[in-house]
Coordinates of C-alpha atoms in Angstrom, one line a residue:
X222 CA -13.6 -2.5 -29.0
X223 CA -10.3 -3.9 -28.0
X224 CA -8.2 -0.7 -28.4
X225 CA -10.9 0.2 -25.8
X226 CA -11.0 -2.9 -23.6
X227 CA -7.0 -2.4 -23.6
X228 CA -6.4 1.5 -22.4
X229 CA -9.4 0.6 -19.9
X230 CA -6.8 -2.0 -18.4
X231 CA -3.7 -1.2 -18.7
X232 CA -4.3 2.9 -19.2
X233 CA -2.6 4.8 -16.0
X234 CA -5.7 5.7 -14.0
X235 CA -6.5 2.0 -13.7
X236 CA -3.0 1.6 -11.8
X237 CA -4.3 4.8 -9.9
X238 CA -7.6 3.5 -8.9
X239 CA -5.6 0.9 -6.5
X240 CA -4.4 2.6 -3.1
X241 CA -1.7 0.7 -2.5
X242 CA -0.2 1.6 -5.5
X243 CA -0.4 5.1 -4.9
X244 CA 1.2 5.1 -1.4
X245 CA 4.3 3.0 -3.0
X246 CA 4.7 5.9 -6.0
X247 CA 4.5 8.6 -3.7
X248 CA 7.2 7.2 -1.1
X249 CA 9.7 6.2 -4.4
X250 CA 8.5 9.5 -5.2
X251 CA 9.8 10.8 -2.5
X252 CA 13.1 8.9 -2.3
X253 CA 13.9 9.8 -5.9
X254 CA 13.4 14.0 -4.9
X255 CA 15.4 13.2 -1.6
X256 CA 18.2 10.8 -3.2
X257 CA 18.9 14.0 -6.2
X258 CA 19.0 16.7 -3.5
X259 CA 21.4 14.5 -1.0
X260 CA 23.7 14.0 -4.1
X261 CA 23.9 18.1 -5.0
X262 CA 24.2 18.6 -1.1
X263 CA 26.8 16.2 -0.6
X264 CA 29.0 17.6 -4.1
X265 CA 28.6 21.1 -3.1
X266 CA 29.7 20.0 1.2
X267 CA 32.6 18.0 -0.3
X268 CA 33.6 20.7 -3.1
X269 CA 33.3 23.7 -0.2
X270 CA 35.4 21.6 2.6
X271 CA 38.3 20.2 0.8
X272 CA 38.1 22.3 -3.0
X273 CA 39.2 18.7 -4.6
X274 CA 37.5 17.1 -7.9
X275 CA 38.7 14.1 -7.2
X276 CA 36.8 13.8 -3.6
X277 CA 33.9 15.3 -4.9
X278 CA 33.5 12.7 -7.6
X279 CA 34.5 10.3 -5.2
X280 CA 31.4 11.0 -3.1
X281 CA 29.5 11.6 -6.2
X282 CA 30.1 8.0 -7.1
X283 CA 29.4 6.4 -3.7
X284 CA 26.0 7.9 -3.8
X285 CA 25.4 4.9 -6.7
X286 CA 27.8 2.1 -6.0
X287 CA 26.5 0.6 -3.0
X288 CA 23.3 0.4 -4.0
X289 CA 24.7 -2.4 -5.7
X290 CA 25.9 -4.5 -2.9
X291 CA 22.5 -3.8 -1.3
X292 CA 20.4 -5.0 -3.9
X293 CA 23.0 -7.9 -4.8
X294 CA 23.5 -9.6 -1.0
X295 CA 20.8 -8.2 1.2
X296 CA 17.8 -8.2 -1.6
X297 CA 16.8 -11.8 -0.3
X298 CA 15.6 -10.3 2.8
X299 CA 12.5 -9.2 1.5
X300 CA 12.0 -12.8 0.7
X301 CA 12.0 -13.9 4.2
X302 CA 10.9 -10.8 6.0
X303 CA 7.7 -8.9 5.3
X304 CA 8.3 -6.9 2.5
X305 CA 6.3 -3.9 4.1
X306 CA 8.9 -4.2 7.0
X307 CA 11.6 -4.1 5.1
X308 CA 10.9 -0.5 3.1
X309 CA 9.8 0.8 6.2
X310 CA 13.3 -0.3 8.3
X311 CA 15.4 0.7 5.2
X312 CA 13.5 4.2 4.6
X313 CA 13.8 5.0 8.6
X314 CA 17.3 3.8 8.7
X315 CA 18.1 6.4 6.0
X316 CA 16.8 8.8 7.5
X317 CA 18.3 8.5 10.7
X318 CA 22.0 8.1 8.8
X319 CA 20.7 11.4 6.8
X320 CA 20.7 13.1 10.2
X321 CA 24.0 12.3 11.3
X322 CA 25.7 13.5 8.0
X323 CA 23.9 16.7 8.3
X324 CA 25.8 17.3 11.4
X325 CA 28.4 21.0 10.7
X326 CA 31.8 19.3 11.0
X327 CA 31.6 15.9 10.5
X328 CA 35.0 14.6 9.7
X329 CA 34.8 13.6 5.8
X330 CA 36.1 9.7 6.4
X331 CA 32.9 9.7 8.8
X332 CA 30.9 11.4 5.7
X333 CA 32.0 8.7 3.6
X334 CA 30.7 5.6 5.8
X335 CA 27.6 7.3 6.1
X336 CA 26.9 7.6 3.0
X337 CA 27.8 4.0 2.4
X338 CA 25.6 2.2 4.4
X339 CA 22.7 4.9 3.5
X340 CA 23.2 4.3 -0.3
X341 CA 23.5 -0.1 0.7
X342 CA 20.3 0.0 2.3
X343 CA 18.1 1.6 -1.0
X344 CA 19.4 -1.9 -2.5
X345 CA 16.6 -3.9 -0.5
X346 CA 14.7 -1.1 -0.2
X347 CA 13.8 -1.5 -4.0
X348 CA 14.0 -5.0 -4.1
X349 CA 11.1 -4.9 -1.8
X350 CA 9.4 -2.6 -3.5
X351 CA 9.9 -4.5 -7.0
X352 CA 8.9 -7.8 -5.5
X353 CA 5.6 -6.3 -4.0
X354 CA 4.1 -4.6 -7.4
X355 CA 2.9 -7.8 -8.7
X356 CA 0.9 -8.0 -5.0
X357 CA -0.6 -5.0 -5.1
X358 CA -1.1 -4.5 -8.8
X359 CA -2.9 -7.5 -10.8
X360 CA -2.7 -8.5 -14.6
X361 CA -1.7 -5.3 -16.7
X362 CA -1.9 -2.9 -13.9
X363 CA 1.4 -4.4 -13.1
X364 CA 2.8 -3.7 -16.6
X365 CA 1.0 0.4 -16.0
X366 CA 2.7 0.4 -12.6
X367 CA 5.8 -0.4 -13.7
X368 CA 5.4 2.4 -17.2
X369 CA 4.9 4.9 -14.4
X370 CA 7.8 4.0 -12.0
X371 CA 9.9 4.3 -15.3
X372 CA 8.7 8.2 -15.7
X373 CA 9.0 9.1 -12.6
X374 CA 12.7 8.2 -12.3
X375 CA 13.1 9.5 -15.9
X376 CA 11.5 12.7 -14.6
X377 CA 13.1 13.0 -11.6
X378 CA 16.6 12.9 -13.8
X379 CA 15.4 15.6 -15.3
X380 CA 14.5 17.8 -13.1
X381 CA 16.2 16.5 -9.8
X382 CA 19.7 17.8 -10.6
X383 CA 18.4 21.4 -11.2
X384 CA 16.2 21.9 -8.2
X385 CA 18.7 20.4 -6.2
X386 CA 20.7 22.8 -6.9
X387 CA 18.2 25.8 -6.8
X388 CA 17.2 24.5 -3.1
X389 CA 20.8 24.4 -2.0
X390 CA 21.4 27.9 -3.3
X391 CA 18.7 28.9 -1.1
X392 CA 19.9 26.7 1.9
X393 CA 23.3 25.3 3.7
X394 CA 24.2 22.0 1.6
X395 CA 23.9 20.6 5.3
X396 CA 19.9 21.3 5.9
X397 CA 19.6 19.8 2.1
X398 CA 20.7 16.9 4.1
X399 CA 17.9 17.4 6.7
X400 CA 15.5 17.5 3.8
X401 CA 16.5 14.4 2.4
X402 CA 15.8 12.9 5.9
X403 CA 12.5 14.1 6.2
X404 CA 12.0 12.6 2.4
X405 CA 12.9 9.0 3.7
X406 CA 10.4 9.5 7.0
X407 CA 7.4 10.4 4.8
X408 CA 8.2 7.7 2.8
X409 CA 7.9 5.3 5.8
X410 CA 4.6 7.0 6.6
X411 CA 3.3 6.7 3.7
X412 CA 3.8 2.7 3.2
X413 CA 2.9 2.1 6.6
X414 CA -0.4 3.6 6.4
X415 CA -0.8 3.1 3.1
X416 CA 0.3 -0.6 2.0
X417 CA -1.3 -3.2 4.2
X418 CA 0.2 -5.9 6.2
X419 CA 1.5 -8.9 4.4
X420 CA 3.1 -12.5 5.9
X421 CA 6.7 -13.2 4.7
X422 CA 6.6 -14.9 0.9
X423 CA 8.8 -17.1 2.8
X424 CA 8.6 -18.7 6.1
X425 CA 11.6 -19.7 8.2
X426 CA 11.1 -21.5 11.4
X427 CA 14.2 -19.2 12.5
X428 CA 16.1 -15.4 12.4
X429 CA 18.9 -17.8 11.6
X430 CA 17.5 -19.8 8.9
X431 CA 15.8 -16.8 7.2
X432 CA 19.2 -15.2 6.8
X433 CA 21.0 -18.2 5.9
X434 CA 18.5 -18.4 2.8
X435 CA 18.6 -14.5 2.5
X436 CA 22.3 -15.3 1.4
X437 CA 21.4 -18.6 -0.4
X438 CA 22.0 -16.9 -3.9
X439 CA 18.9 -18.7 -4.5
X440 CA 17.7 -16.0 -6.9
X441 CA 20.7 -16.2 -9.3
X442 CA 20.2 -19.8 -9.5
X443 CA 16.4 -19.3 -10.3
X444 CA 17.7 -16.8 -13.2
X445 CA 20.0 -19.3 -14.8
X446 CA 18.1 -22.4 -14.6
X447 CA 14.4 -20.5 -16.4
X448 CA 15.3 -20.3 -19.8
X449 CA 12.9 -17.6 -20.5
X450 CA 14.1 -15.5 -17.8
X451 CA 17.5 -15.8 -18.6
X452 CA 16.8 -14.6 -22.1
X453 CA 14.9 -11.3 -20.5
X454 CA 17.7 -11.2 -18.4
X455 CA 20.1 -10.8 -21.4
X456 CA 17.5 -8.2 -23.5
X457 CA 17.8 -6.3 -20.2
X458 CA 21.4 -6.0 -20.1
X459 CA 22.0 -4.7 -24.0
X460 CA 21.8 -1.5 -22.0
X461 CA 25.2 -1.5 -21.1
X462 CA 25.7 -0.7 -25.0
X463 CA 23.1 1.7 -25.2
X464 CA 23.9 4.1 -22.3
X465 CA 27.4 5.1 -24.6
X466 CA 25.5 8.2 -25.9
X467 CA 25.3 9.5 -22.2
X468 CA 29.0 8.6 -21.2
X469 CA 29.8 10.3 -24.1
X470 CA 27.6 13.7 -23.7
X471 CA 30.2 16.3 -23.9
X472 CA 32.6 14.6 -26.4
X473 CA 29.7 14.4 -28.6
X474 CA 28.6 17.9 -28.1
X475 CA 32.3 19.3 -28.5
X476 CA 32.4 16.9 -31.8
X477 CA 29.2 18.7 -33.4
X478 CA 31.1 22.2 -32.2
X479 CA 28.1 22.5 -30.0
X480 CA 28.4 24.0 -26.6
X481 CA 27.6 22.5 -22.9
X482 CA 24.0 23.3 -23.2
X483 CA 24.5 20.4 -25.8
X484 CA 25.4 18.1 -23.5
X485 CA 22.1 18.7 -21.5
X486 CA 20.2 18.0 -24.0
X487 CA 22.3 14.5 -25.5
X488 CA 21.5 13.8 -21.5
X489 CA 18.1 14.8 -21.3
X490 CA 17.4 12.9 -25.1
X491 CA 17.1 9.0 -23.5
X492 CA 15.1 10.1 -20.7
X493 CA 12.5 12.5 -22.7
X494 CA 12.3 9.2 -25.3
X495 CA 11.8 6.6 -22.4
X496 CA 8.5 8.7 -20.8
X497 CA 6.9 9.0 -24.2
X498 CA 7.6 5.5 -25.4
X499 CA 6.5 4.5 -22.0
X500 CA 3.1 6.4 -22.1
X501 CA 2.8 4.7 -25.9
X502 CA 3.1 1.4 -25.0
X503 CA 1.2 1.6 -22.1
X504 CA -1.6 3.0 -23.3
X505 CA -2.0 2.0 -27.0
X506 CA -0.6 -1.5 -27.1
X507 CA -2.7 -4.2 -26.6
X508 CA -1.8 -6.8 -23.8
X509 CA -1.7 -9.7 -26.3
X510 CA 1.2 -7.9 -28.4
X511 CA 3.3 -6.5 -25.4
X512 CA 5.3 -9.7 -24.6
X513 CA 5.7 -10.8 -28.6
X514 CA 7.3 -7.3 -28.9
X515 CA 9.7 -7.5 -26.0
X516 CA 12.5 -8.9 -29.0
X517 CA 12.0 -6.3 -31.4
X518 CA 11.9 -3.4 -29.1
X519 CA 14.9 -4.8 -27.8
X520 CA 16.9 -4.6 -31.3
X521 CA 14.8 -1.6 -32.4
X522 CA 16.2 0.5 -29.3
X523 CA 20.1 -0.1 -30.3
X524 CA 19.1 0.3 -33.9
X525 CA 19.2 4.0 -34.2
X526 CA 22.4 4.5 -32.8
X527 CA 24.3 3.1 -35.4
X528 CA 23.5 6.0 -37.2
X529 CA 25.3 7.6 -34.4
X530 CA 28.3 6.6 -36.0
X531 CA 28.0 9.1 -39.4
X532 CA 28.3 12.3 -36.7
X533 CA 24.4 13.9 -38.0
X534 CA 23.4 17.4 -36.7
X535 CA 22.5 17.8 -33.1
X536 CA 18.4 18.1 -33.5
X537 CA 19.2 14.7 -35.5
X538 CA 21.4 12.6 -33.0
X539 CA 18.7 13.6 -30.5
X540 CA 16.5 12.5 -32.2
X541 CA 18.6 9.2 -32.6
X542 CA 19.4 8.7 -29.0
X543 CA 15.7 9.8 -28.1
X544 CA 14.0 7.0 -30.5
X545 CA 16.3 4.4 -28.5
X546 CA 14.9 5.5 -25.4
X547 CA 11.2 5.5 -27.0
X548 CA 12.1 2.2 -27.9
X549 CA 14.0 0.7 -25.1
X550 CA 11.9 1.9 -21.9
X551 CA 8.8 -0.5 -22.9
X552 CA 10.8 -3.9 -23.4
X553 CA 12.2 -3.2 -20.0
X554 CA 9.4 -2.7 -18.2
X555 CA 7.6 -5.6 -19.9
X556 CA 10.8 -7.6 -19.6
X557 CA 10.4 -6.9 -15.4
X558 CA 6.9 -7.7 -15.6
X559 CA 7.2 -11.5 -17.2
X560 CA 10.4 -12.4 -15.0
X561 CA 8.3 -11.1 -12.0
X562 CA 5.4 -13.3 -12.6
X563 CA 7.3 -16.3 -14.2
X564 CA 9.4 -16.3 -10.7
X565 CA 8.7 -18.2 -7.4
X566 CA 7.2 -15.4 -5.0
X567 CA 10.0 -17.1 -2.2
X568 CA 12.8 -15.7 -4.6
X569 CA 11.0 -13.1 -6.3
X570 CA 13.1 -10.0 -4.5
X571 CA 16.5 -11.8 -4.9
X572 CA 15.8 -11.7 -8.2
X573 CA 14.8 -8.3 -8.8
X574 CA 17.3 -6.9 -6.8
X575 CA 19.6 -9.1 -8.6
X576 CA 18.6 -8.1 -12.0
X577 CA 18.3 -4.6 -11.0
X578 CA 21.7 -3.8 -10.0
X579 CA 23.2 -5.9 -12.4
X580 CA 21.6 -3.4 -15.3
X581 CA 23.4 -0.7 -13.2
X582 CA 27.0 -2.5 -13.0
X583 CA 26.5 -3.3 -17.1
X584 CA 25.6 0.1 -17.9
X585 CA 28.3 1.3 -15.6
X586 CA 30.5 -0.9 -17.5
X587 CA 29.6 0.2 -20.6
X588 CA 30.6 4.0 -19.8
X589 CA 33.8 3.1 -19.4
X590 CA 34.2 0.8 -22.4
X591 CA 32.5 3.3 -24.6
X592 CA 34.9 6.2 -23.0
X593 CA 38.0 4.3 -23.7
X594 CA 36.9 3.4 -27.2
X595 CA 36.0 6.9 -27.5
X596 CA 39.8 8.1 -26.8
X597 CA 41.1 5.7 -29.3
X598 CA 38.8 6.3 -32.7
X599 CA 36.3 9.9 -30.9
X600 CA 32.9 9.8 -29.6
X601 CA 30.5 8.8 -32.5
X602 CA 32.2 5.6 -33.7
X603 CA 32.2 4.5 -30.3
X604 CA 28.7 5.0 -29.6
X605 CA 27.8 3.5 -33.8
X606 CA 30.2 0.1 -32.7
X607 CA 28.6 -0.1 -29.3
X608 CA 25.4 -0.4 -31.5
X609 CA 26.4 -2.5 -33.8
X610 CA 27.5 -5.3 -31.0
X611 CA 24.8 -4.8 -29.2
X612 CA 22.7 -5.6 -31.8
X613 CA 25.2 -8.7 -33.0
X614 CA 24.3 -9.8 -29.9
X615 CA 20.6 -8.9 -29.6
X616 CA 20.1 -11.6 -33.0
X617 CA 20.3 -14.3 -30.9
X618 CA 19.0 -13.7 -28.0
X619 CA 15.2 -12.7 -29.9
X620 CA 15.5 -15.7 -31.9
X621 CA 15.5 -17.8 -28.4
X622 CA 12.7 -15.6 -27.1
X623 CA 10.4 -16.5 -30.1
X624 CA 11.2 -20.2 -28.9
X625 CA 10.5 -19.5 -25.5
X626 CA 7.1 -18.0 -26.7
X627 CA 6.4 -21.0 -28.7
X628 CA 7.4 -23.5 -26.2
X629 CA 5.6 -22.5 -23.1
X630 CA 2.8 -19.9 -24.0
X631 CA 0.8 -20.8 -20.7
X632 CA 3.9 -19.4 -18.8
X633 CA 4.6 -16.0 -20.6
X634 CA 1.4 -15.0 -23.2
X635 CA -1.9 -13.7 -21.3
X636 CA -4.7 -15.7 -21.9
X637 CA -6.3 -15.3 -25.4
X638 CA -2.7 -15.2 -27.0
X639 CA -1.6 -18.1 -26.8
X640 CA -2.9 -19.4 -30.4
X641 CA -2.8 -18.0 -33.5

């Protein structure tokens, strides 16, 4: 009876059932469909106008980085403005900045600007949208919501790169541009009739009050002072070790004397494990064991790449890096479920944003370390000794969120766990 009790809650078509929820998928939907085209369209313009790697990974790369200043400095406005508002503002002022870098002969330096505030403003825009799922989703909706935001990002990794590049082989790299505009307008549509109107989390008696606490850092503060969230915090960012196996794709696929479909599928491995350990978790785990989990998972998902390090066949080491993702995709969500709850709504998007981006910058991070590693002793003892500290310094971080379990239940166990 509580296997059933427990799919009935937390199962996917429960997350469904709630409007709201399925006018915020369908706009990141969107966003995620329009952000993997704009990133073909751009490589391709770049590549065709100036024939130079190094600009086209240049642009490449601004498509991601400024995401991070946006969800770092401006995430607090969603604390202090509606956060309905603030999707809509950031998805319309995409679009319009989509527009004018699907203008034929717009000087590259121009390009680049563009594309830099574009990319800044999907910082708040998911900060927003993070700090609004507990709103509109209750109890272990929340944790379902969250499972199918995971999927659909893993999906759209999967199949984003490939028909982007089938839909600018059938158009100009500039109307892919157009198309990732009209992406960013439906997605405005689509909150704006389909999320309904909700008062600030904070009020300001001010414009210039409500930026001035926008910018308080009041979020990283709330991080370090919880001791709870700080340890989720941590958990989160041990992937900045685990990512190695996909900054190290092709060396690992010319190492097994593979060729570059290898490296597909070493890339398409984590993502293919994160859906199905996703769909698991949500589904078959009950709500009482999800948060006591949320330490082993954590170790269990850097775990099977230290077997990484003894170079196995291909079907094996994606098998490896697949079981990390299985493994690694439900303490994450589960881990952005208890910070969001555990968090003051007034700094609930600071936080998100904050924690959000800084999983991007560690994993970004972690590339490089892993690829310089890599050029000193190859690919596959990099990616075993990126395991092997990750999970040195996993051991301690569990042990404090056993304590953190034991200490204050009321605050992170759902009711009828909390004994026993």
């Amino acid at each position: 009876m509580e296997k059933e009790d427990s799919a009935r809650d937390t199962g996917f078509k429960a997350a469904f059932a709630v409007g709201e929820f399925r006018a915020l998928w369908a706009a990141e939907a969107l966003s995620q469909a329009g952000d993997q085209l704009a990133r073909v369209a751009l490589s391709v313009l770049v590549w065709e106008r100036t024939s130079s790697a190094g600009l086209t990974g240049l642009t490449y790369g601004l498509t991601y980085l400024p995401t991070l200043i946006g969800g770092t400095l401006f995430a607090g406005l969603a604390d202090r403005y509606p956060r309905r508002t603030v999707m809509i503002v950031c998805d319309l002022v995409r679009a319009a900045l989509a527009v004018l870098m699907a203008v034929p002969g717009t000087p590259l330096p121009v390009l680049a600007v563009l594309l830099v505030v574009l990319t800044t403003a999907g910082g708040p825009f998911r900060a927003a949208q993070l700090a609004l799922l507990p709103d509109v989703l209750e109890g272990e909706r929340y944790v379902a919501g969250l499972a199918i935001r995971t999927i659909t990002i893993q999906t759209a990794q999967l199949a984003g790169f490939g028909g982007g590049g089938l839909v600018i082989g059938l158009v100009t790299p500039y109307w892919g541009l157009v198309i990732d505009a009209v992406t960013f307008v439906v997605s405005a549509l689509l909150v704006s009739t389909g999320v309904r109107r909700r008062g600030p989390a904070v009020t300001e008696s001010s414009v210039k009050s409500r930026v001035a606490r926008a910018f308080s850092g009041e979020g990283a503060r709330e991080l370090w002072r919880g001791k709870g969230i700080r340890v989720l915090f941590g958990l989160k960012m041990l992937a900045g070790f685990a990512i190695a196996p996909e900054g190290l794709a092709a060396p690992l696929a010319n190492g097994l004397g593979a060729g570059s479909f290898a490296v597909g599928l070493i890339l398409a491995a984590d993502p293919v494990g994160s859906v199905i350990g996703s769909w698991i978790f949500t589904k078959w785990v009950p709500a009482r064991r999800k948060t006591r989990m949320v330490g082993i998972l954590a170790i269990a998902s850097v775990v099977p790449l230290l077997f990484v390090f003894f170079r196995p066949p291909l079907p094996v080491c994606l098998a490896l890096i697949g079981l990390s993702g299985a493994f690694a995709a439900p303490y994450h969500l589960q881990a952005v479920a208890l910070m969001a709850r555990a968090v003051p709504d007034g700094v609930r998007a600071q936080v998100m944003g904050l924690t959000s981006t800084s999983l991007v910058t560690v994993q970004g991070i972690g590339i490089m370390l892993a690829g310089g590693l890599a050029q000193l002793t190859g690919p596959f003892v990099a990616v075993g000794v990126a395991a092997a500290v990750a999970v040195a310094a996993a051991g301690p971080m569990v042990m404090a969120w056993k304590r953190a379990i034991a200490t204050g239940p009321d605050v992170w166990l759902p009711a009828g766990s909390r004994t026993g």
